[in-house]
mmCIF file of C-alpha atoms and ligand atoms in Angstrom:
data_model
loop_
_atom_site.group_PDB
_atom_site.id
_atom_site.type_symbol
_atom_site.label_atom_id
_atom_site.label_comp_id
_atom_site.label_asym_id
_atom_site.label_seq_id
_atom_site.Cartn_x
_atom_site.Cartn_y
_atom_site.Cartn_z
ATOM 1 C CA UNK A 805 143.685 -144.541 34.240
ATOM 2 C CA UNK A 806 145.258 -141.396 35.744
ATOM 3 C CA UNK A 807 144.534 -138.143 33.917
ATOM 4 C CA UNK A 808 147.354 -135.955 32.621
ATOM 5 C CA UNK A 809 147.708 -132.428 34.042
ATOM 6 C CA UNK A 810 146.740 -130.903 30.674
ATOM 7 C CA UNK A 811 143.604 -133.084 30.506
ATOM 8 C CA UNK A 812 142.497 -131.950 33.969
ATOM 9 C CA UNK A 813 143.122 -128.307 33.074
ATOM 10 C CA UNK A 814 140.920 -128.651 30.003
ATOM 11 C CA UNK A 815 137.864 -129.689 32.075
ATOM 12 C CA UNK A 816 134.911 -127.304 32.228
ATOM 13 C CA UNK A 817 134.411 -128.032 35.929
ATOM 14 C CA UNK A 818 137.109 -129.651 38.008
ATOM 15 C CA UNK A 819 136.115 -132.277 40.549
ATOM 16 C CA UNK A 820 137.433 -132.353 44.113
ATOM 17 C CA UNK A 821 139.703 -135.272 43.179
ATOM 18 C CA UNK A 822 141.235 -133.297 40.314
ATOM 19 C CA UNK A 823 141.763 -130.249 42.520
ATOM 20 C CA UNK A 824 143.501 -132.362 45.176
ATOM 21 C CA UNK A 825 145.712 -133.940 42.529
ATOM 22 C CA UNK A 826 146.651 -130.550 41.030
ATOM 23 C CA UNK A 827 147.294 -128.954 44.431
ATOM 24 C CA UNK A 828 149.573 -131.875 45.259
ATOM 25 C CA UNK A 829 151.791 -131.529 42.176
ATOM 26 C CA UNK A 830 155.421 -131.535 43.172
ATOM 27 C CA UNK A 831 157.238 -131.354 39.798
ATOM 28 C CA UNK A 832 158.278 -127.842 38.787
ATOM 29 C CA UNK A 833 157.224 -128.384 35.144
ATOM 30 C CA UNK A 834 153.752 -129.594 36.103
ATOM 31 C CA UNK A 835 153.225 -126.714 38.506
ATOM 32 C CA UNK A 836 154.351 -124.230 35.868
ATOM 33 C CA UNK A 837 151.869 -125.759 33.396
ATOM 34 C CA UNK A 838 149.052 -124.955 35.841
ATOM 35 C CA UNK A 839 150.305 -121.397 36.441
ATOM 36 C CA UNK A 840 150.710 -120.754 32.696
ATOM 37 C CA UNK A 841 147.218 -122.050 31.997
ATOM 38 C CA UNK A 842 145.783 -119.750 34.682
ATOM 39 C CA UNK A 843 147.566 -116.756 33.165
ATOM 40 C CA UNK A 844 146.093 -117.604 29.749
ATOM 41 C CA UNK A 845 142.602 -117.886 31.293
ATOM 42 C CA UNK A 846 143.079 -114.535 33.017
ATOM 43 C CA UNK A 847 144.233 -112.872 29.762
ATOM 44 C CA UNK A 848 141.147 -114.198 27.969
ATOM 45 C CA UNK A 849 138.630 -113.284 30.698
ATOM 46 C CA UNK A 850 139.550 -110.202 32.756
ATOM 47 C CA UNK A 851 142.624 -109.247 30.711
ATOM 48 C CA UNK A 852 146.145 -108.541 31.922
ATOM 49 C CA UNK A 853 145.092 -105.505 33.862
ATOM 50 C CA UNK A 854 145.841 -104.880 37.524
ATOM 51 C CA UNK A 855 143.526 -102.851 39.739
ATOM 52 C CA UNK A 856 144.873 -100.894 42.688
ATOM 53 C CA UNK A 857 143.176 -100.702 46.066
ATOM 54 C CA UNK A 858 144.801 -98.275 48.466
ATOM 55 C CA UNK A 859 144.713 -100.069 51.821
ATOM 56 C CA UNK A 860 143.814 -98.067 54.921
ATOM 57 C CA UNK A 861 144.206 -100.031 58.155
ATOM 58 C CA UNK A 862 141.739 -97.807 59.977
ATOM 59 C CA UNK A 863 141.875 -99.397 63.421
ATOM 60 C CA UNK A 864 143.476 -102.361 65.172
ATOM 61 C CA UNK A 865 140.876 -102.382 67.949
ATOM 62 C CA UNK A 866 139.276 -105.832 67.853
ATOM 63 C CA UNK A 867 136.765 -107.612 70.039
ATOM 64 C CA UNK A 868 137.659 -111.085 68.782
ATOM 65 C CA UNK A 869 140.282 -113.596 69.662
ATOM 66 C CA UNK A 870 141.136 -115.537 66.512
ATOM 67 C CA UNK A 871 144.057 -117.793 67.494
ATOM 68 C CA UNK A 872 146.207 -116.848 64.485
ATOM 69 C CA UNK A 873 145.984 -113.072 64.428
ATOM 70 C CA UNK A 874 148.531 -110.651 65.898
ATOM 71 C CA UNK A 875 145.918 -107.974 66.710
ATOM 72 C CA UNK A 876 143.502 -110.326 68.539
ATOM 73 C CA UNK A 877 141.912 -108.784 71.640
ATOM 74 C CA UNK A 878 143.959 -111.010 73.956
ATOM 75 C CA UNK A 879 147.311 -109.730 72.690
ATOM 76 C CA UNK A 880 148.106 -107.146 75.335
ATOM 77 C CA UNK A 881 151.459 -106.246 73.708
ATOM 78 C CA UNK A 882 149.652 -104.305 70.982
ATOM 79 C CA UNK A 883 149.194 -100.559 71.259
ATOM 80 C CA UNK A 884 145.630 -99.920 70.038
ATOM 81 C CA UNK A 885 144.861 -97.081 67.615
ATOM 82 C CA UNK A 886 142.098 -95.707 65.416
ATOM 83 C CA UNK A 887 143.111 -93.249 62.704
ATOM 84 C CA UNK A 888 141.741 -89.711 62.926
ATOM 85 C CA UNK A 889 139.286 -88.663 60.228
ATOM 86 C CA UNK A 890 141.885 -86.316 58.719
ATOM 87 C CA UNK A 891 144.396 -89.158 58.372
ATOM 88 C CA UNK A 892 141.816 -91.246 56.529
ATOM 89 C CA UNK A 893 140.812 -88.395 54.227
ATOM 90 C CA UNK A 894 144.483 -87.622 53.491
ATOM 91 C CA UNK A 895 145.107 -91.258 52.538
ATOM 92 C CA UNK A 896 141.970 -91.306 50.372
ATOM 93 C CA UNK A 897 142.939 -88.088 48.617
ATOM 94 C CA UNK A 898 146.431 -89.518 48.033
ATOM 95 C CA UNK A 899 144.848 -92.560 46.373
ATOM 96 C CA UNK A 900 142.571 -90.340 44.301
ATOM 97 C CA UNK A 901 145.371 -88.014 43.163
ATOM 98 C CA UNK A 902 147.531 -91.010 42.243
ATOM 99 C CA UNK A 903 144.608 -92.440 40.259
ATOM 100 C CA UNK A 904 144.251 -95.624 42.283
ATOM 101 C CA UNK A 905 140.552 -95.780 41.442
ATOM 102 C CA UNK A 906 139.747 -97.603 44.652
ATOM 103 C CA UNK A 907 140.282 -98.029 48.399
ATOM 104 C CA UNK A 908 140.022 -100.786 51.011
ATOM 105 C CA UNK A 909 139.183 -99.848 54.584
ATOM 106 C CA UNK A 910 140.136 -102.615 56.987
ATOM 107 C CA UNK A 911 139.708 -102.856 60.758
ATOM 108 C CA UNK A 912 139.633 -105.258 63.647
ATOM 109 C CA UNK A 913 136.089 -106.427 64.344
ATOM 110 C CA UNK A 914 134.152 -103.877 66.394
ATOM 111 C CA UNK A 915 130.448 -103.639 67.092
ATOM 112 C CA UNK A 916 127.824 -101.151 68.232
ATOM 113 C CA UNK A 917 126.308 -97.930 66.952
ATOM 114 C CA UNK A 918 129.502 -95.895 67.462
ATOM 115 C CA UNK A 919 131.415 -98.100 65.044
ATOM 116 C CA UNK A 920 128.569 -98.324 62.514
ATOM 117 C CA UNK A 921 128.391 -94.525 62.489
ATOM 118 C CA UNK A 922 132.168 -94.061 62.259
ATOM 119 C CA UNK A 923 132.362 -96.117 59.063
ATOM 120 C CA UNK A 924 129.170 -94.614 57.643
ATOM 121 C CA UNK A 925 130.421 -91.061 58.100
ATOM 122 C CA UNK A 926 133.885 -91.857 56.784
ATOM 123 C CA UNK A 927 132.352 -93.295 53.626
ATOM 124 C CA UNK A 928 130.329 -90.117 53.083
ATOM 125 C CA UNK A 929 133.307 -87.819 53.797
ATOM 126 C CA UNK A 930 135.699 -89.764 51.559
ATOM 127 C CA UNK A 931 133.275 -89.536 48.645
ATOM 128 C CA UNK A 932 132.825 -85.788 49.236
ATOM 129 C CA UNK A 933 136.586 -85.220 49.174
ATOM 130 C CA UNK A 934 137.239 -87.350 46.106
ATOM 131 C CA UNK A 935 134.303 -86.289 43.902
ATOM 132 C CA UNK A 936 132.780 -89.758 44.171
ATOM 133 C CA UNK A 937 135.550 -91.016 41.906
ATOM 134 C CA UNK A 938 136.825 -93.824 44.150
ATOM 135 C CA UNK A 939 135.153 -97.180 44.702
ATOM 136 C CA UNK A 940 135.420 -98.495 48.258
ATOM 137 C CA UNK A 941 135.827 -101.999 49.676
ATOM 138 C CA UNK A 942 135.197 -102.601 53.371
ATOM 139 C CA UNK A 943 136.769 -105.348 55.463
ATOM 140 C CA UNK A 944 135.387 -104.756 58.949
ATOM 141 C CA UNK A 945 134.226 -108.197 60.025
ATOM 142 C CA UNK A 946 130.815 -109.628 60.897
ATOM 143 C CA UNK A 947 128.029 -107.079 61.385
ATOM 144 C CA UNK A 948 124.233 -107.171 61.583
ATOM 145 C CA UNK A 949 122.453 -107.061 58.204
ATOM 146 C CA UNK A 950 121.153 -103.518 58.917
ATOM 147 C CA UNK A 951 124.691 -102.234 59.396
ATOM 148 C CA UNK A 952 125.797 -103.767 56.089
ATOM 149 C CA UNK A 953 122.811 -102.060 54.414
ATOM 150 C CA UNK A 954 123.688 -98.689 55.956
ATOM 151 C CA UNK A 955 127.290 -98.930 54.770
ATOM 152 C CA UNK A 956 126.189 -99.945 51.282
ATOM 153 C CA UNK A 957 123.880 -96.949 51.154
ATOM 154 C CA UNK A 958 126.657 -94.640 52.401
ATOM 155 C CA UNK A 959 128.782 -95.580 49.400
ATOM 156 C CA UNK A 960 130.646 -98.870 49.986
ATOM 157 C CA UNK A 961 130.736 -101.082 46.884
ATOM 158 C CA UNK A 962 132.526 -104.246 47.932
ATOM 159 C CA UNK A 963 133.015 -106.224 51.150
ATOM 160 C CA UNK A 964 135.718 -108.717 52.010
ATOM 161 C CA UNK A 965 134.987 -111.277 54.724
ATOM 162 C CA UNK A 966 137.230 -114.310 54.613
ATOM 163 C CA UNK A 967 135.707 -117.565 55.766
ATOM 164 C CA UNK A 968 139.328 -118.430 56.752
ATOM 165 C CA UNK A 969 138.691 -122.165 56.216
ATOM 166 C CA UNK A 970 135.489 -123.900 55.141
ATOM 167 C CA UNK A 971 136.234 -126.960 57.250
ATOM 168 C CA UNK A 972 134.208 -126.602 60.437
ATOM 169 C CA UNK A 973 136.544 -128.706 62.537
ATOM 170 C CA UNK A 974 139.626 -126.823 61.386
ATOM 171 C CA UNK A 975 137.724 -123.555 61.887
ATOM 172 C CA UNK A 976 137.448 -124.363 65.584
ATOM 173 C CA UNK A 977 141.094 -125.244 65.915
ATOM 174 C CA UNK A 978 141.950 -121.706 64.774
ATOM 175 C CA UNK A 979 139.112 -119.889 66.587
ATOM 176 C CA UNK A 980 137.668 -120.187 70.099
ATOM 177 C CA UNK A 981 134.642 -122.483 70.074
ATOM 178 C CA UNK A 982 132.112 -119.983 71.393
ATOM 179 C CA UNK A 983 129.097 -118.007 70.203
ATOM 180 C CA UNK A 984 131.244 -114.957 69.423
ATOM 181 C CA UNK A 985 133.343 -116.936 66.929
ATOM 182 C CA UNK A 986 130.652 -119.212 65.479
ATOM 183 C CA UNK A 987 131.296 -120.591 61.994
ATOM 184 C CA UNK A 988 127.584 -120.261 61.213
ATOM 185 C CA UNK A 989 127.678 -116.520 61.963
ATOM 186 C CA UNK A 990 130.428 -116.028 59.416
ATOM 187 C CA UNK A 991 128.465 -117.945 56.784
ATOM 188 C CA UNK A 992 125.335 -116.007 57.582
ATOM 189 C CA UNK A 993 127.219 -112.704 57.309
ATOM 190 C CA UNK A 994 128.315 -113.659 53.783
ATOM 191 C CA UNK A 995 124.665 -114.211 52.843
ATOM 192 C CA UNK A 996 123.673 -110.859 54.362
ATOM 193 C CA UNK A 997 126.391 -109.139 52.354
ATOM 194 C CA UNK A 998 125.150 -110.660 49.140
ATOM 195 C CA UNK A 999 121.556 -109.679 49.933
ATOM 196 C CA UNK A 1000 122.687 -106.125 50.729
ATOM 197 C CA UNK A 1001 123.919 -105.756 47.146
ATOM 198 C CA UNK A 1002 127.670 -105.816 47.759
ATOM 199 C CA UNK A 1003 130.249 -107.322 45.488
ATOM 200 C CA UNK A 1004 131.132 -110.058 47.939
ATOM 201 C CA UNK A 1005 134.627 -111.313 48.605
ATOM 202 C CA UNK A 1006 135.813 -114.120 50.805
ATOM 203 C CA UNK A 1007 138.970 -116.184 51.164
ATOM 204 C CA UNK A 1008 141.035 -118.550 53.253
ATOM 205 C CA UNK A 1009 144.462 -118.876 54.773
ATOM 206 C CA UNK A 1010 146.672 -121.457 53.109
ATOM 207 C CA UNK A 1011 148.993 -123.738 55.043
ATOM 208 C CA UNK A 1012 147.207 -123.629 58.395
ATOM 209 C CA UNK A 1013 148.305 -126.225 60.940
ATOM 210 C CA UNK A 1014 146.536 -129.501 60.172
ATOM 211 C CA UNK A 1015 145.046 -128.225 56.887
ATOM 212 C CA UNK A 1016 144.936 -130.865 54.148
ATOM 213 C CA UNK A 1017 144.842 -130.564 50.361
ATOM 214 C CA UNK A 1018 141.267 -131.939 50.575
ATOM 215 C CA UNK A 1019 140.366 -128.991 52.834
ATOM 216 C CA UNK A 1020 141.797 -126.561 50.275
ATOM 217 C CA UNK A 1021 139.991 -128.264 47.391
ATOM 218 C CA UNK A 1022 136.758 -127.890 49.403
ATOM 219 C CA UNK A 1023 137.560 -124.193 49.865
ATOM 220 C CA UNK A 1024 137.828 -123.750 46.086
ATOM 221 C CA UNK A 1025 134.513 -125.541 45.588
ATOM 222 C CA UNK A 1026 132.929 -123.393 48.313
ATOM 223 C CA UNK A 1027 133.886 -120.183 46.477
ATOM 224 C CA UNK A 1028 132.115 -121.527 43.394
ATOM 225 C CA UNK A 1029 129.051 -122.683 45.306
ATOM 226 C CA UNK A 1030 128.756 -119.280 47.000
ATOM 227 C CA UNK A 1031 129.234 -117.651 43.588
ATOM 228 C CA UNK A 1032 131.504 -115.003 45.147
ATOM 229 C CA UNK A 1033 132.650 -111.968 43.175
ATOM 230 C CA UNK A 1034 136.141 -111.695 44.612
ATOM 231 C CA UNK A 1035 138.645 -113.652 46.652
ATOM 232 C CA UNK A 1036 141.532 -112.554 48.820
ATOM 233 C CA UNK A 1037 143.585 -115.464 50.069
ATOM 234 C CA UNK A 1038 147.180 -116.029 51.007
ATOM 235 C CA UNK A 1039 149.549 -118.067 53.101
ATOM 236 C CA UNK A 1040 149.058 -118.367 56.851
ATOM 237 C CA UNK A 1041 152.057 -116.846 58.580
ATOM 238 C CA UNK A 1042 152.684 -117.433 62.247
ATOM 239 C CA UNK A 1043 152.778 -114.651 64.858
ATOM 240 C CA UNK A 1044 154.819 -115.315 68.000
ATOM 241 C CA UNK A 1045 152.296 -113.691 70.375
ATOM 242 C CA UNK A 1046 149.308 -115.845 69.375
ATOM 243 C CA UNK A 1047 148.028 -119.215 70.648
ATOM 244 C CA UNK A 1048 148.455 -120.868 67.217
ATOM 245 C CA UNK A 1049 152.193 -120.243 67.421
ATOM 246 C CA UNK A 1050 152.470 -123.334 69.626
ATOM 247 C CA UNK A 1051 151.863 -125.382 66.451
ATOM 248 C CA UNK A 1052 154.449 -123.501 64.370
ATOM 249 C CA UNK A 1053 156.748 -126.508 64.150
ATOM 250 C CA UNK A 1054 153.991 -128.589 62.499
ATOM 251 C CA UNK A 1055 153.598 -126.162 59.578
ATOM 252 C CA UNK A 1056 154.569 -126.738 55.962
ATOM 253 C CA UNK A 1057 157.844 -124.848 55.283
ATOM 254 C CA UNK A 1058 157.287 -121.237 54.082
ATOM 255 C CA UNK A 1059 158.395 -122.034 50.502
ATOM 256 C CA UNK A 1060 155.841 -124.832 50.285
ATOM 257 C CA UNK A 1061 153.087 -122.608 51.719
ATOM 258 C CA UNK A 1062 154.017 -119.975 49.156
ATOM 259 C CA UNK A 1063 153.902 -122.372 46.213
ATOM 260 C CA UNK A 1064 150.655 -123.902 47.407
ATOM 261 C CA UNK A 1065 149.184 -120.398 47.581
ATOM 262 C CA UNK A 1066 150.169 -119.752 43.957
ATOM 263 C CA UNK A 1067 148.510 -123.014 42.904
ATOM 264 C CA UNK A 1068 145.360 -122.066 44.835
ATOM 265 C CA UNK A 1069 145.223 -118.709 43.001
ATOM 266 C CA UNK A 1070 145.798 -120.407 39.649
ATOM 267 C CA UNK A 1071 143.110 -123.067 40.162
ATOM 268 C CA UNK A 1072 140.681 -120.439 41.370
ATOM 269 C CA UNK A 1073 141.278 -118.306 38.266
ATOM 270 C CA UNK A 1074 140.771 -121.345 36.020
ATOM 271 C CA UNK A 1075 137.488 -122.262 37.726
ATOM 272 C CA UNK A 1076 136.155 -118.714 38.255
ATOM 273 C CA UNK A 1077 137.582 -116.749 35.295
ATOM 274 C CA UNK A 1078 135.731 -113.457 35.837
ATOM 275 C CA UNK A 1079 136.178 -112.805 39.553
ATOM 276 C CA UNK A 1080 138.665 -110.377 41.098
ATOM 277 C CA UNK A 1081 141.533 -112.073 42.916
ATOM 278 C CA UNK A 1082 143.945 -110.197 45.188
ATOM 279 C CA UNK A 1083 147.660 -110.855 45.241
ATOM 280 C CA UNK A 1084 148.021 -110.701 49.028
ATOM 281 C CA UNK A 1085 150.597 -108.937 51.174
ATOM 282 C CA UNK A 1086 151.255 -112.275 52.891
ATOM 283 C CA UNK A 1087 152.620 -113.602 49.571
ATOM 284 C CA UNK A 1088 155.120 -110.753 49.550
ATOM 285 C CA UNK A 1089 156.105 -111.626 53.111
ATOM 286 C CA UNK A 1090 157.222 -115.105 52.078
ATOM 287 C CA UNK A 1091 158.876 -114.056 48.788
ATOM 288 C CA UNK A 1092 160.115 -110.576 47.828
ATOM 289 C CA UNK A 1093 158.584 -111.088 44.361
ATOM 290 C CA UNK A 1094 155.431 -112.627 45.820
ATOM 291 C CA UNK A 1095 153.069 -109.911 44.638
ATOM 292 C CA UNK A 1096 154.221 -110.210 41.010
ATOM 293 C CA UNK A 1097 154.175 -114.009 41.157
ATOM 294 C CA UNK A 1098 150.599 -113.852 42.450
ATOM 295 C CA UNK A 1099 149.622 -111.729 39.439
ATOM 296 C CA UNK A 1100 151.300 -114.173 37.071
ATOM 297 C CA UNK A 1101 149.348 -117.019 38.709
ATOM 298 C CA UNK A 1102 146.021 -115.318 37.932
ATOM 299 C CA UNK A 1103 145.462 -112.551 40.499
ATOM 300 C CA UNK A 1104 144.417 -109.093 39.208
ATOM 301 C CA UNK A 1105 144.293 -106.833 42.278
ATOM 302 C CA UNK A 1106 147.044 -105.379 44.487
ATOM 303 C CA UNK A 1107 146.607 -103.379 47.659
ATOM 304 C CA UNK A 1108 149.394 -100.831 48.278
ATOM 305 C CA UNK A 1109 149.421 -99.829 51.924
ATOM 306 C CA UNK A 1110 148.394 -96.209 52.607
ATOM 307 C CA UNK A 1111 148.244 -96.483 56.415
ATOM 308 C CA UNK A 1112 150.409 -93.783 58.054
ATOM 309 C CA UNK A 1113 153.817 -95.364 58.701
ATOM 310 C CA UNK A 1114 153.703 -94.573 62.439
ATOM 311 C CA UNK A 1115 150.636 -96.820 62.887
ATOM 312 C CA UNK A 1116 151.667 -99.738 60.664
ATOM 313 C CA UNK A 1117 153.808 -101.289 63.347
ATOM 314 C CA UNK A 1118 150.611 -101.753 65.377
ATOM 315 C CA UNK A 1119 148.790 -103.622 62.604
ATOM 316 C CA UNK A 1120 151.009 -106.681 62.493
ATOM 317 C CA UNK A 1121 148.782 -109.645 61.798
ATOM 318 C CA UNK A 1122 151.796 -111.944 61.462
ATOM 319 C CA UNK A 1123 155.577 -111.862 61.857
ATOM 320 C CA UNK A 1124 157.741 -110.022 59.290
ATOM 321 C CA UNK A 1125 154.892 -108.109 57.645
ATOM 322 C CA UNK A 1126 156.684 -106.135 54.886
ATOM 323 C CA UNK A 1127 156.859 -102.405 54.077
ATOM 324 C CA UNK A 1128 156.442 -101.233 57.665
ATOM 325 C CA UNK A 1129 158.640 -98.218 56.948
ATOM 326 C CA UNK A 1130 157.793 -97.435 53.302
ATOM 327 C CA UNK A 1131 155.425 -94.497 53.078
ATOM 328 C CA UNK A 1132 152.697 -94.309 50.437
ATOM 329 C CA UNK A 1133 154.765 -92.196 48.003
ATOM 330 C CA UNK A 1134 157.769 -94.538 48.127
ATOM 331 C CA UNK A 1135 155.767 -97.711 47.608
ATOM 332 C CA UNK A 1136 153.655 -96.156 44.842
ATOM 333 C CA UNK A 1137 156.617 -94.778 42.898
ATOM 334 C CA UNK A 1138 157.981 -98.212 41.930
ATOM 335 C CA UNK A 1139 154.602 -99.863 41.406
ATOM 336 C CA UNK A 1140 154.097 -99.014 37.751
ATOM 337 C CA UNK A 1141 157.579 -100.231 36.791
ATOM 338 C CA UNK A 1142 157.300 -103.458 38.755
ATOM 339 C CA UNK A 1143 153.920 -104.265 37.214
ATOM 340 C CA UNK A 1144 154.748 -103.337 33.629
ATOM 341 C CA UNK A 1145 157.958 -105.393 33.850
ATOM 342 C CA UNK A 1146 155.828 -108.541 34.118
ATOM 343 C CA UNK A 1147 153.651 -107.592 31.140
ATOM 344 C CA UNK A 1148 150.646 -106.268 33.077
ATOM 345 C CA UNK A 1149 149.037 -102.827 32.884
ATOM 346 C CA UNK A 1150 147.647 -100.872 35.831
ATOM 347 C CA UNK A 1151 144.023 -99.807 35.413
ATOM 348 C CA UNK A 1152 144.687 -96.244 36.616
ATOM 349 C CA UNK A 1153 141.592 -94.337 37.778
ATOM 350 C CA UNK A 1154 139.381 -97.332 36.998
ATOM 351 C CA UNK A 1155 136.933 -98.661 39.596
ATOM 352 C CA UNK A 1156 138.031 -102.245 38.983
ATOM 353 C CA UNK A 1157 134.661 -103.769 39.727
ATOM 354 C CA UNK A 1158 134.310 -107.530 39.547
ATOM 355 C CA UNK A 1159 133.304 -108.638 36.051
ATOM 356 C CA UNK A 1160 131.737 -111.681 37.663
ATOM 357 C CA UNK A 1161 129.449 -109.349 39.651
ATOM 358 C CA UNK A 1162 128.538 -107.396 36.515
ATOM 359 C CA UNK A 1163 127.687 -110.586 34.671
ATOM 360 C CA UNK A 1164 125.598 -112.054 37.479
ATOM 361 C CA UNK A 1165 123.644 -108.853 38.130
ATOM 362 C CA UNK A 1166 123.016 -108.212 34.429
ATOM 363 C CA UNK A 1167 121.071 -111.486 34.168
HETATM 364 N N1 LIG B 136 138.744 -108.186 61.349
HETATM 365 C C1 LIG B 136 138.305 -108.406 60.026
HETATM 366 C C2 LIG B 136 138.122 -109.887 59.756
HETATM 367 O O1 LIG B 136 138.676 -110.691 60.513
HETATM 368 O O2 LIG B 136 137.421 -110.210 58.791
HETATM 369 C C3 LIG B 136 139.221 -107.824 58.958
HETATM 370 C C4 LIG B 136 140.651 -107.649 59.335
HETATM 371 S S1 LIG B 136 141.542 -109.185 59.517
HETATM 372 C C5 LIG B 136 143.062 -108.639 60.168
HETATM 373 C C6 LIG B 136 141.913 -109.539 57.797
HETATM 374 C C7 LIG B 136 142.471 -110.893 57.500
HETATM 375 O O3 LIG B 136 143.783 -111.027 57.998
HETATM 376 C C8 LIG B 136 141.745 -112.063 58.096
HETATM 377 O O4 LIG B 136 140.597 -112.398 57.366
HETATM 378 C C9 LIG B 136 142.818 -113.162 58.085
HETATM 379 O O5 LIG B 136 142.627 -114.065 57.006
HETATM 380 C C10 LIG B 136 144.121 -112.377 57.871
HETATM 381 N N2 LIG B 136 145.106 -112.780 58.875
HETATM 382 C C11 LIG B 136 145.050 -112.580 60.194
HETATM 383 N N3 LIG B 136 146.103 -113.185 60.800
HETATM 384 C C12 LIG B 136 146.826 -113.783 59.826
HETATM 385 C C13 LIG B 136 148.007 -114.569 59.817
HETATM 386 N N4 LIG B 136 148.633 -114.880 60.949
HETATM 387 N N5 LIG B 136 148.473 -115.017 58.620
HETATM 388 C C14 LIG B 136 147.833 -114.709 57.479
HETATM 389 N N6 LIG B 136 146.715 -113.972 57.420
HETATM 390 C C15 LIG B 136 146.206 -113.514 58.585
HETATM 391 FE FE1 LIG B 137 140.125 -109.529 64.920
HETATM 392 FE FE2 LIG B 137 139.980 -109.973 62.270
HETATM 393 FE FE3 LIG B 137 142.239 -110.494 63.651
HETATM 394 FE FE4 LIG B 137 140.090 -112.050 64.030
HETATM 395 S S1 LIG B 137 141.285 -111.811 62.103
HETATM 396 S S2 LIG B 137 141.397 -111.201 65.643
HETATM 397 S S3 LIG B 137 138.450 -110.554 63.829
HETATM 398 S S4 LIG B 137 141.304 -108.526 63.299
#
């Protein structure tokens, strides 16, 4: 006999079949039941507190050619930039003065000693200028284990490396099938990050061409198996100057991708109550209230963009990326209001570390 939605939600551990069934819900009432349950789980585990991560898009220089990404090496339309040290320090000090508690430094994937040193020195300088009062997440792609260890030692706390999809076959429809883009390398990098002592984050894109609900259920089970501390995931959004754009007409409509993303966040929160989950910028791209809706579905982290406005136009991963012209002060000013309006409180000046990480390392 088929289980009711409420029965499935009450399970300690959901099976793949249950996850597929819940991700496939089409009735508005049923979907809302899942979202409401996730919000209750969040309130009881991590609380209704939102942590801020000031996002610095340090550089769009990238050596890889992921088929979905607007800043892939092969996109010759993009003007390449790397922020000057002063620009990074200014953004970090802005975050510190506005009591963000935390930063994310994101880049295209670069390799070599020059890049390892650039990040290492920036970490040291940021901490010097902000009295070691900010926690820092890096999102700089796959690196050798020694580089991860150096960055950890220089003061990075968390690392975000999305697996993008856990289905190997799908992985190679969205990446070139070569040694530089090997699925195994990405998996191995996640293990290195964990062994280096980071709070480890991963994630996937939702609504990729050819992606099934079974694939997404497997992604949710993968996060649990890997015992990750944080997840950043959001809808896939097409970019006209990328190879994957040729499949744009096979995609689920944006509204469906958006709602599926909310269900993914909700089911993740229910199954991993203590992790940090980001409400992604891509959600906001598909719905002006996307960020708030992500929080109400179980997310607890938002990442206001602190990249200088003049460079943002060059960090367009997908079409219609929002807030290209809103500087840090403008986007920060409304943040508190927007978040308190939905009944959440910002954890000002708090590091916002993953409770899941604290629990697993306290054992
Ligand atoms: N280069 C690093 C990496 O790939 O891990 C970090 C920066 S990369 C731009 C950050 C994330 O952007 C990727 O993990 C990917 O999930 C996301 N992204 C890229 N293109 C996207 C698209 N078209 N739609 C949605 N997300 C996208
Ligand atoms: Fe480069 Fe990351 Fe974009 Fe892939 S997703 S092309 S590694 S920036």
